[in-house]
């Protein structure tokens, strides 16, 4: 480990050429159609209310605009919507460096924020660009042009993104060895292919790059779940949380996100009664980059656990 691929921009032109030859891509054995262009029926949820507590639950995951919910491990659009509305203003820059099917970027576009999306998998970037391709070509809800860029790249090396240039990071990393996004076409840089110990050590690079590109005083939201090995509980989320704290972040929130669609776990464990519970929650950690060293020192002193 150590040499990570550099970011390579994938433009709208690249996408247009791609869809001339490809009507779909395959992610985790699932065929995902590339529409070419989308006729949008609704540009937002019907009755949206900002979340007020530290428990979030979206039984209806949300299917407005181009959100489809058919990319393995995608997050409900309500999550980036809440984060973007709470922590940014119009014109700010939002980053999702493991962008998958583009949920965060679609929300950024709808809410008039600039955005950068990165994924290790070119096919994921093609899905993202496809879903940003609204038929009536609105740039954002207010018809103002937002700057949205997509890259094939590695979350451990955000070389095209300047230091302290991002206002919000909102991302959902894969978990070690749980969901492999590139089963059909093995991709060595995919974090989901790593063992637990390798994964944790590589997440240090993700945390360091997140810290570098984020503006001081701004927030970085990471959704991450836990797992079981040999029937015992592996608190992966807290291990990742600790890694982000060690990178210099302050913990602002720990939100419990109720999980509704636990495909693999359900298929595996639902058949018989077990002596353990199905994991039905994930953690959405919100970290703040401290304004300066004094703020960090004060925080460490107040918690005194490491
Ligand atoms: C949980 S999915 C993200 C889903 C996304 N939030 C959505 O709504 O579609 C995790 C993504 O991380 C990507 N990924 C895995 N390793 C990566 C790496 N080293 N750098 C960047 N992206 C990576 C995978 O290709 C996958 O698309």
PDB file of N, CA, C and O in Angstrom, residues 10-68:
ATOM      1  N   UNK A  10     -13.845  12.948 -14.975  1.00  0.00           N
ATOM      2  CA  UNK A  10     -14.716  12.336 -15.981  1.00  0.00           C
ATOM      3  C   UNK A  10     -15.776  13.384 -16.308  1.00  0.00           C
ATOM      4  O   UNK A  10     -16.560  13.773 -15.444  1.00  0.00           O
ATOM      5  N   UNK A  11     -15.752  13.838 -17.542  1.00  0.00           N
ATOM      6  CA  UNK A  11     -16.607  14.975 -17.907  1.00  0.00           C
ATOM      7  C   UNK A  11     -17.947  14.485 -18.484  1.00  0.00           C
ATOM      8  O   UNK A  11     -18.133  13.298 -18.775  1.00  0.00           O
ATOM      9  N   UNK A  12     -18.810  15.453 -18.683  1.00  0.00           N
ATOM     10  CA  UNK A  12     -20.098  15.177 -19.308  1.00  0.00           C
ATOM     11  C   UNK A  12     -19.884  14.591 -20.715  1.00  0.00           C
ATOM     12  O   UNK A  12     -20.581  13.668 -21.130  1.00  0.00           O
ATOM     13  N   UNK A  13     -18.850  15.082 -21.419  1.00  0.00           N
ATOM     14  CA  UNK A  13     -18.536  14.560 -22.761  1.00  0.00           C
ATOM     15  C   UNK A  13     -18.130  13.082 -22.669  1.00  0.00           C
ATOM     16  O   UNK A  13     -18.551  12.256 -23.489  1.00  0.00           O
ATOM     17  N   UNK A  14     -17.297  12.758 -21.685  1.00  0.00           N
ATOM     18  CA  UNK A  14     -16.878  11.354 -21.484  1.00  0.00           C
ATOM     19  C   UNK A  14     -18.116  10.472 -21.283  1.00  0.00           C
ATOM     20  O   UNK A  14     -18.224   9.373 -21.816  1.00  0.00           O
ATOM     21  N   UNK A  15     -19.029  10.990 -20.460  1.00  0.00           N
ATOM     22  CA  UNK A  15     -20.265  10.239 -20.179  1.00  0.00           C
ATOM     23  C   UNK A  15     -21.102  10.061 -21.459  1.00  0.00           C
ATOM     24  O   UNK A  15     -21.595   8.964 -21.743  1.00  0.00           O
ATOM     25  N   UNK A  16     -21.222  11.133 -22.227  1.00  0.00           N
ATOM     26  CA  UNK A  16     -21.999  11.062 -23.477  1.00  0.00           C
ATOM     27  C   UNK A  16     -21.407   9.993 -24.418  1.00  0.00           C
ATOM     28  O   UNK A  16     -22.138   9.225 -25.032  1.00  0.00           O
ATOM     29  N   UNK A  17     -20.080   9.957 -24.502  1.00  0.00           N
ATOM     30  CA  UNK A  17     -19.432   8.938 -25.345  1.00  0.00           C
ATOM     31  C   UNK A  17     -19.648   7.548 -24.775  1.00  0.00           C
ATOM     32  O   UNK A  17     -19.868   6.585 -25.514  1.00  0.00           O
ATOM     33  N   UNK A  18     -19.607   7.431 -23.440  1.00  0.00           N
ATOM     34  CA  UNK A  18     -19.776   6.132 -22.780  1.00  0.00           C
ATOM     35  C   UNK A  18     -21.159   5.558 -23.079  1.00  0.00           C
ATOM     36  O   UNK A  18     -21.295   4.376 -23.408  1.00  0.00           O
ATOM     37  N   UNK A  19     -22.192   6.414 -22.960  1.00  0.00           N
ATOM     38  CA  UNK A  19     -23.546   5.868 -23.150  1.00  0.00           C
ATOM     39  C   UNK A  19     -23.873   5.558 -24.618  1.00  0.00           C
ATOM     40  O   UNK A  19     -24.854   4.879 -24.889  1.00  0.00           O
ATOM     41  N   UNK A  20     -23.027   6.046 -25.530  1.00  0.00           N
ATOM     42  CA  UNK A  20     -23.234   5.642 -26.925  1.00  0.00           C
ATOM     43  C   UNK A  20     -22.981   4.144 -27.069  1.00  0.00           C
ATOM     44  O   UNK A  20     -23.563   3.465 -27.896  1.00  0.00           O
ATOM     45  N   UNK A  21     -22.061   3.614 -26.237  1.00  0.00           N
ATOM     46  CA  UNK A  21     -21.688   2.204 -26.358  1.00  0.00           C
ATOM     47  C   UNK A  21     -22.279   1.330 -25.263  1.00  0.00           C
ATOM     48  O   UNK A  21     -22.301   0.117 -25.353  1.00  0.00           O
ATOM     49  N   UNK A  22     -22.708   1.954 -24.147  1.00  0.00           N
ATOM     50  CA  UNK A  22     -23.172   1.152 -22.999  1.00  0.00           C
ATOM     51  C   UNK A  22     -24.550   1.623 -22.537  1.00  0.00           C
ATOM     52  O   UNK A  22     -24.709   2.793 -22.182  1.00  0.00           O
ATOM     53  N   UNK A  23     -25.490   0.674 -22.520  1.00  0.00           N
ATOM     54  CA  UNK A  23     -26.822   1.042 -22.016  1.00  0.00           C
ATOM     55  C   UNK A  23     -26.964   0.780 -20.513  1.00  0.00           C
ATOM     56  O   UNK A  23     -27.898   1.208 -19.883  1.00  0.00           O
ATOM     57  N   UNK A  24     -26.026   0.009 -19.976  1.00  0.00           N
ATOM     58  CA  UNK A  24     -26.081  -0.293 -18.541  1.00  0.00           C
ATOM     59  C   UNK A  24     -24.672  -0.573 -18.029  1.00  0.00           C
ATOM     60  O   UNK A  24     -23.737  -0.766 -18.817  1.00  0.00           O
ATOM     61  N   UNK A  25     -24.524  -0.583 -16.703  1.00  0.00           N
ATOM     62  CA  UNK A  25     -23.278  -1.052 -16.079  1.00  0.00           C
ATOM     63  C   UNK A  25     -23.658  -2.121 -15.059  1.00  0.00           C
ATOM     64  O   UNK A  25     -24.832  -2.215 -14.663  1.00  0.00           O
ATOM     65  N   UNK A  26     -22.675  -2.904 -14.642  1.00  0.00           N
ATOM     66  CA  UNK A  26     -22.977  -3.953 -13.658  1.00  0.00           C
ATOM     67  C   UNK A  26     -22.212  -3.655 -12.375  1.00  0.00           C
ATOM     68  O   UNK A  26     -20.992  -3.510 -12.378  1.00  0.00           O
ATOM     69  N   UNK A  27     -22.959  -3.532 -11.275  1.00  0.00           N
ATOM     70  CA  UNK A  27     -22.344  -3.300  -9.971  1.00  0.00           C
ATOM     71  C   UNK A  27     -22.787  -4.442  -9.075  1.00  0.00           C
ATOM     72  O   UNK A  27     -23.986  -4.635  -8.878  1.00  0.00           O
ATOM     73  N   UNK A  28     -21.820  -5.191  -8.555  1.00  0.00           N
ATOM     74  CA  UNK A  28     -22.174  -6.293  -7.647  1.00  0.00           C
ATOM     75  C   UNK A  28     -23.213  -7.219  -8.274  1.00  0.00           C
ATOM     76  O   UNK A  28     -24.238  -7.528  -7.651  1.00  0.00           O
ATOM     77  N   UNK A  29     -23.008  -7.614  -9.485  1.00  0.00           N
ATOM     78  CA  UNK A  29     -23.917  -8.515 -10.196  1.00  0.00           C
ATOM     79  C   UNK A  29     -25.291  -7.923 -10.522  1.00  0.00           C
ATOM     80  O   UNK A  29     -26.172  -8.622 -11.002  1.00  0.00           O
ATOM     81  N   UNK A  30     -25.479  -6.639 -10.218  1.00  0.00           N
ATOM     82  CA  UNK A  30     -26.772  -6.017 -10.530  1.00  0.00           C
ATOM     83  C   UNK A  30     -26.591  -5.108 -11.746  1.00  0.00           C
ATOM     84  O   UNK A  30     -25.683  -4.276 -11.786  1.00  0.00           O
ATOM     85  N   UNK A  31     -27.489  -5.316 -12.729  1.00  0.00           N
ATOM     86  CA  UNK A  31     -27.422  -4.498 -13.936  1.00  0.00           C
ATOM     87  C   UNK A  31     -28.115  -3.165 -13.659  1.00  0.00           C
ATOM     88  O   UNK A  31     -29.273  -3.151 -13.255  1.00  0.00           O
ATOM     89  N   UNK A  32     -27.406  -2.069 -13.850  1.00  0.00           N
ATOM     90  CA  UNK A  32     -28.010  -0.757 -13.621  1.00  0.00           C
ATOM     91  C   UNK A  32     -28.080  -0.009 -14.944  1.00  0.00           C
ATOM     92  O   UNK A  32     -27.071   0.236 -15.594  1.00  0.00           O
ATOM     93  N   UNK A  33     -29.333   0.327 -15.285  1.00  0.00           N
ATOM     94  CA  UNK A  33     -29.599   0.965 -16.582  1.00  0.00           C
ATOM     95  C   UNK A  33     -29.095   2.415 -16.578  1.00  0.00           C
ATOM     96  O   UNK A  33     -29.246   3.123 -15.583  1.00  0.00           O
ATOM     97  N   UNK A  34     -28.512   2.803 -17.687  1.00  0.00           N
ATOM     98  CA  UNK A  34     -28.146   4.213 -17.855  1.00  0.00           C
ATOM     99  C   UNK A  34     -29.221   4.837 -18.741  1.00  0.00           C
ATOM    100  O   UNK A  34     -29.385   4.453 -19.893  1.00  0.00           O
ATOM    101  N   UNK A  35     -29.971   5.766 -18.197  1.00  0.00           N
ATOM    102  CA  UNK A  35     -31.132   6.319 -18.903  1.00  0.00           C
ATOM    103  C   UNK A  35     -30.769   7.195 -20.091  1.00  0.00           C
ATOM    104  O   UNK A  35     -31.535   7.339 -21.010  1.00  0.00           O
ATOM    105  N   UNK A  36     -29.615   7.845 -19.998  1.00  0.00           N
ATOM    106  CA  UNK A  36     -29.264   8.827 -21.024  1.00  0.00           C
ATOM    107  C   UNK A  36     -29.784  10.193 -20.627  1.00  0.00           C
ATOM    108  O   UNK A  36     -29.035  11.136 -20.486  1.00  0.00           O
ATOM    109  N   UNK A  37     -31.050  10.255 -20.369  1.00  0.00           N
ATOM    110  CA  UNK A  37     -31.638  11.512 -19.908  1.00  0.00           C
ATOM    111  C   UNK A  37     -32.858  11.166 -19.048  1.00  0.00           C
ATOM    112  O   UNK A  37     -33.499  10.148 -19.275  1.00  0.00           O
ATOM    113  N   UNK A  38     -33.127  11.988 -18.034  1.00  0.00           N
ATOM    114  CA  UNK A  38     -34.209  11.668 -17.096  1.00  0.00           C
ATOM    115  C   UNK A  38     -35.301  12.727 -17.133  1.00  0.00           C
ATOM    116  O   UNK A  38     -35.010  13.913 -17.023  1.00  0.00           O
ATOM    117  N   UNK A  39     -36.553  12.267 -17.245  1.00  0.00           N
ATOM    118  CA  UNK A  39     -37.675  13.189 -17.057  1.00  0.00           C
ATOM    119  C   UNK A  39     -38.029  13.183 -15.582  1.00  0.00           C
ATOM    120  O   UNK A  39     -38.413  12.148 -15.038  1.00  0.00           O
ATOM    121  N   UNK A  40     -37.910  14.323 -14.966  1.00  0.00           N
ATOM    122  CA  UNK A  40     -38.080  14.386 -13.508  1.00  0.00           C
ATOM    123  C   UNK A  40     -39.536  14.712 -13.167  1.00  0.00           C
ATOM    124  O   UNK A  40     -40.096  15.678 -13.701  1.00  0.00           O
ATOM    125  N   UNK A  41     -40.103  13.905 -12.258  1.00  0.00           N
ATOM    126  CA  UNK A  41     -41.495  14.190 -11.856  1.00  0.00           C
ATOM    127  C   UNK A  41     -41.521  15.075 -10.610  1.00  0.00           C
ATOM    128  O   UNK A  41     -42.355  15.940 -10.468  1.00  0.00           O
ATOM    129  N   UNK A  42     -40.613  14.822  -9.664  1.00  0.00           N
ATOM    130  CA  UNK A  42     -40.608  15.667  -8.458  1.00  0.00           C
ATOM    131  C   UNK A  42     -39.171  16.003  -8.078  1.00  0.00           C
ATOM    132  O   UNK A  42     -38.291  15.146  -8.144  1.00  0.00           O
ATOM    133  N   UNK A  43     -38.994  17.247  -7.687  1.00  0.00           N
ATOM    134  CA  UNK A  43     -37.634  17.736  -7.404  1.00  0.00           C
ATOM    135  C   UNK A  43     -37.287  17.691  -5.917  1.00  0.00           C
ATOM    136  O   UNK A  43     -36.271  18.229  -5.505  1.00  0.00           O
ATOM    137  N   UNK A  44     -38.162  17.079  -5.123  1.00  0.00           N
ATOM    138  CA  UNK A  44     -37.865  16.990  -3.691  1.00  0.00           C
ATOM    139  C   UNK A  44     -38.907  16.141  -3.021  1.00  0.00           C
ATOM    140  O   UNK A  44     -39.909  15.771  -3.643  1.00  0.00           O
ATOM    141  N   UNK A  45     -38.697  15.805  -1.755  1.00  0.00           N
ATOM    142  CA  UNK A  45     -39.683  14.998  -1.029  1.00  0.00           C
ATOM    143  C   UNK A  45     -40.969  15.797  -0.823  1.00  0.00           C
ATOM    144  O   UNK A  45     -40.927  17.030  -0.766  1.00  0.00           O
ATOM    145  N   UNK A  46     -42.083  15.090  -0.698  1.00  0.00           N
ATOM    146  CA  UNK A  46     -43.384  15.752  -0.548  1.00  0.00           C
ATOM    147  C   UNK A  46     -43.461  16.628   0.690  1.00  0.00           C
ATOM    148  O   UNK A  46     -43.726  17.806   0.627  1.00  0.00           O
ATOM    149  N   UNK A  47     -43.248  15.968   1.841  1.00  0.00           N
ATOM    150  CA  UNK A  47     -43.347  16.745   3.087  1.00  0.00           C
ATOM    151  C   UNK A  47     -42.029  16.587   3.809  1.00  0.00           C
ATOM    152  O   UNK A  47     -41.842  15.614   4.545  1.00  0.00           O
ATOM    153  N   UNK A  48     -41.144  17.524   3.596  1.00  0.00           N
ATOM    154  CA  UNK A  48     -39.816  17.389   4.204  1.00  0.00           C
ATOM    155  C   UNK A  48     -39.720  18.205   5.489  1.00  0.00           C
ATOM    156  O   UNK A  48     -40.065  19.377   5.529  1.00  0.00           O
ATOM    157  N   UNK A  49     -39.266  17.536   6.548  1.00  0.00           N
ATOM    158  CA  UNK A  49     -39.012  18.239   7.812  1.00  0.00           C
ATOM    159  C   UNK A  49     -37.593  17.878   8.227  1.00  0.00           C
ATOM    160  O   UNK A  49     -37.243  16.682   8.254  1.00  0.00           O
ATOM    161  N   UNK A  50     -36.788  18.855   8.580  1.00  0.00           N
ATOM    162  CA  UNK A  50     -35.421  18.571   9.033  1.00  0.00           C
ATOM    163  C   UNK A  50     -35.445  17.654  10.244  1.00  0.00           C
ATOM    164  O   UNK A  50     -36.292  17.806  11.120  1.00  0.00           O
ATOM    165  N   UNK A  51     -34.498  16.744  10.313  1.00  0.00           N
ATOM    166  CA  UNK A  51     -34.365  15.895  11.511  1.00  0.00           C
ATOM    167  C   UNK A  51     -33.994  16.768  12.707  1.00  0.00           C
ATOM    168  O   UNK A  51     -33.225  17.726  12.570  1.00  0.00           O
ATOM    169  N   UNK A  52     -34.505  16.407  13.887  1.00  0.00           N
ATOM    170  CA  UNK A  52     -34.247  17.214  15.087  1.00  0.00           C
ATOM    171  C   UNK A  52     -33.504  16.442  16.167  1.00  0.00           C
ATOM    172  O   UNK A  52     -33.040  17.014  17.137  1.00  0.00           O
ATOM    173  N   UNK A  53     -33.448  15.097  16.041  1.00  0.00           N
ATOM    174  CA  UNK A  53     -32.857  14.300  17.117  1.00  0.00           C
ATOM    175  C   UNK A  53     -31.680  13.482  16.576  1.00  0.00           C
ATOM    176  O   UNK A  53     -31.358  13.550  15.389  1.00  0.00           O
ATOM    177  N   UNK A  54     -31.097  12.685  17.451  1.00  0.00           N
ATOM    178  CA  UNK A  54     -29.949  11.869  17.042  1.00  0.00           C
ATOM    179  C   UNK A  54     -30.366  10.461  16.610  1.00  0.00           C
ATOM    180  O   UNK A  54     -29.521   9.562  16.530  1.00  0.00           O
ATOM    181  N   UNK A  55     -31.656  10.265  16.329  1.00  0.00           N
ATOM    182  CA  UNK A  55     -32.080   8.984  15.729  1.00  0.00           C
ATOM    183  C   UNK A  55     -32.802   9.304  14.423  1.00  0.00           C
ATOM    184  O   UNK A  55     -33.786  10.045  14.419  1.00  0.00           O
ATOM    185  N   UNK A  56     -32.282   8.766  13.327  1.00  0.00           N
ATOM    186  CA  UNK A  56     -32.878   9.025  12.009  1.00  0.00           C
ATOM    187  C   UNK A  56     -33.377   7.706  11.423  1.00  0.00           C
ATOM    188  O   UNK A  56     -32.669   6.696  11.451  1.00  0.00           O
ATOM    189  N   UNK A  57     -34.587   7.756  10.899  1.00  0.00           N
ATOM    190  CA  UNK A  57     -35.173   6.546  10.338  1.00  0.00           C
ATOM    191  C   UNK A  57     -35.998   6.912   9.102  1.00  0.00           C
ATOM    192  O   UNK A  57     -36.887   7.756   9.188  1.00  0.00           O
ATOM    193  N   UNK A  58     -35.687   6.291   7.987  1.00  0.00           N
ATOM    194  CA  UNK A  58     -36.395   6.623   6.735  1.00  0.00           C
ATOM    195  C   UNK A  58     -36.929   5.338   6.109  1.00  0.00           C
ATOM    196  O   UNK A  58     -36.322   4.774   5.185  1.00  0.00           O
ATOM    197  N   UNK A  59     -38.092   4.863   6.610  1.00  0.00           N
ATOM    198  CA  UNK A  59     -38.649   3.622   6.054  1.00  0.00           C
ATOM    199  C   UNK A  59     -38.918   3.756   4.553  1.00  0.00           C
ATOM    200  O   UNK A  59     -38.735   2.795   3.814  1.00  0.00           O
ATOM    201  N   UNK A  60     -39.367   4.944   4.129  1.00  0.00           N
ATOM    202  CA  UNK A  60     -39.439   5.213   2.682  1.00  0.00           C
ATOM    203  C   UNK A  60     -38.178   5.963   2.340  1.00  0.00           C
ATOM    204  O   UNK A  60     -38.037   7.134   2.665  1.00  0.00           O
ATOM    205  N   UNK A  61     -37.274   5.304   1.656  1.00  0.00           N
ATOM    206  CA  UNK A  61     -35.933   5.882   1.513  1.00  0.00           C
ATOM    207  C   UNK A  61     -35.904   7.178   0.703  1.00  0.00           C
ATOM    208  O   UNK A  61     -35.025   8.000   0.879  1.00  0.00           O
ATOM    209  N   UNK A  62     -36.920   7.392  -0.152  1.00  0.00           N
ATOM    210  CA  UNK A  62     -36.972   8.612  -0.955  1.00  0.00           C
ATOM    211  C   UNK A  62     -36.630   8.333  -2.406  1.00  0.00           C
ATOM    212  O   UNK A  62     -35.554   7.808  -2.689  1.00  0.00           O
ATOM    213  N   UNK A  63     -37.567   8.684  -3.311  1.00  0.00           N
ATOM    214  CA  UNK A  63     -37.313   8.378  -4.724  1.00  0.00           C
ATOM    215  C   UNK A  63     -37.611   9.564  -5.625  1.00  0.00           C
ATOM    216  O   UNK A  63     -37.986   9.408  -6.773  1.00  0.00           O
ATOM    217  N   UNK A  64     -37.469  10.773  -5.070  1.00  0.00           N
ATOM    218  CA  UNK A  64     -37.689  11.955  -5.917  1.00  0.00           C
ATOM    219  C   UNK A  64     -36.508  12.135  -6.887  1.00  0.00           C
ATOM    220  O   UNK A  64     -35.482  11.472  -6.754  1.00  0.00           O
ATOM    221  N   UNK A  65     -36.718  13.055  -7.813  1.00  0.00           N
ATOM    222  CA  UNK A  65     -35.703  13.359  -8.853  1.00  0.00           C
ATOM    223  C   UNK A  65     -35.200  12.045  -9.466  1.00  0.00           C
ATOM    224  O   UNK A  65     -36.006  11.224  -9.907  1.00  0.00           O
ATOM    225  N   UNK A  66     -33.892  11.811  -9.456  1.00  0.00           N
ATOM    226  CA  UNK A  66     -33.372  10.606 -10.117  1.00  0.00           C
ATOM    227  C   UNK A  66     -32.901   9.552  -9.117  1.00  0.00           C
ATOM    228  O   UNK A  66     -32.142   8.651  -9.472  1.00  0.00           O
ATOM    229  N   UNK A  67     -33.325   9.654  -7.863  1.00  0.00           N
ATOM    230  CA  UNK A  67     -32.928   8.657  -6.865  1.00  0.00           C
ATOM    231  C   UNK A  67     -33.652   7.343  -7.142  1.00  0.00           C
ATOM    232  O   UNK A  67     -34.869   7.307  -7.227  1.00  0.00           O
ATOM    233  N   UNK A  68     -32.889   6.290  -7.265  1.00  0.00           N
ATOM    234  CA  UNK A  68     -33.487   5.004  -7.635  1.00  0.00           C
ATOM    235  C   UNK A  68     -33.371   3.949  -6.540  1.00  0.00           C
ATOM    236  O   UNK A  68     -34.131   2.991  -6.503  1.00  0.00           O
TER     237      UNK A  68
END
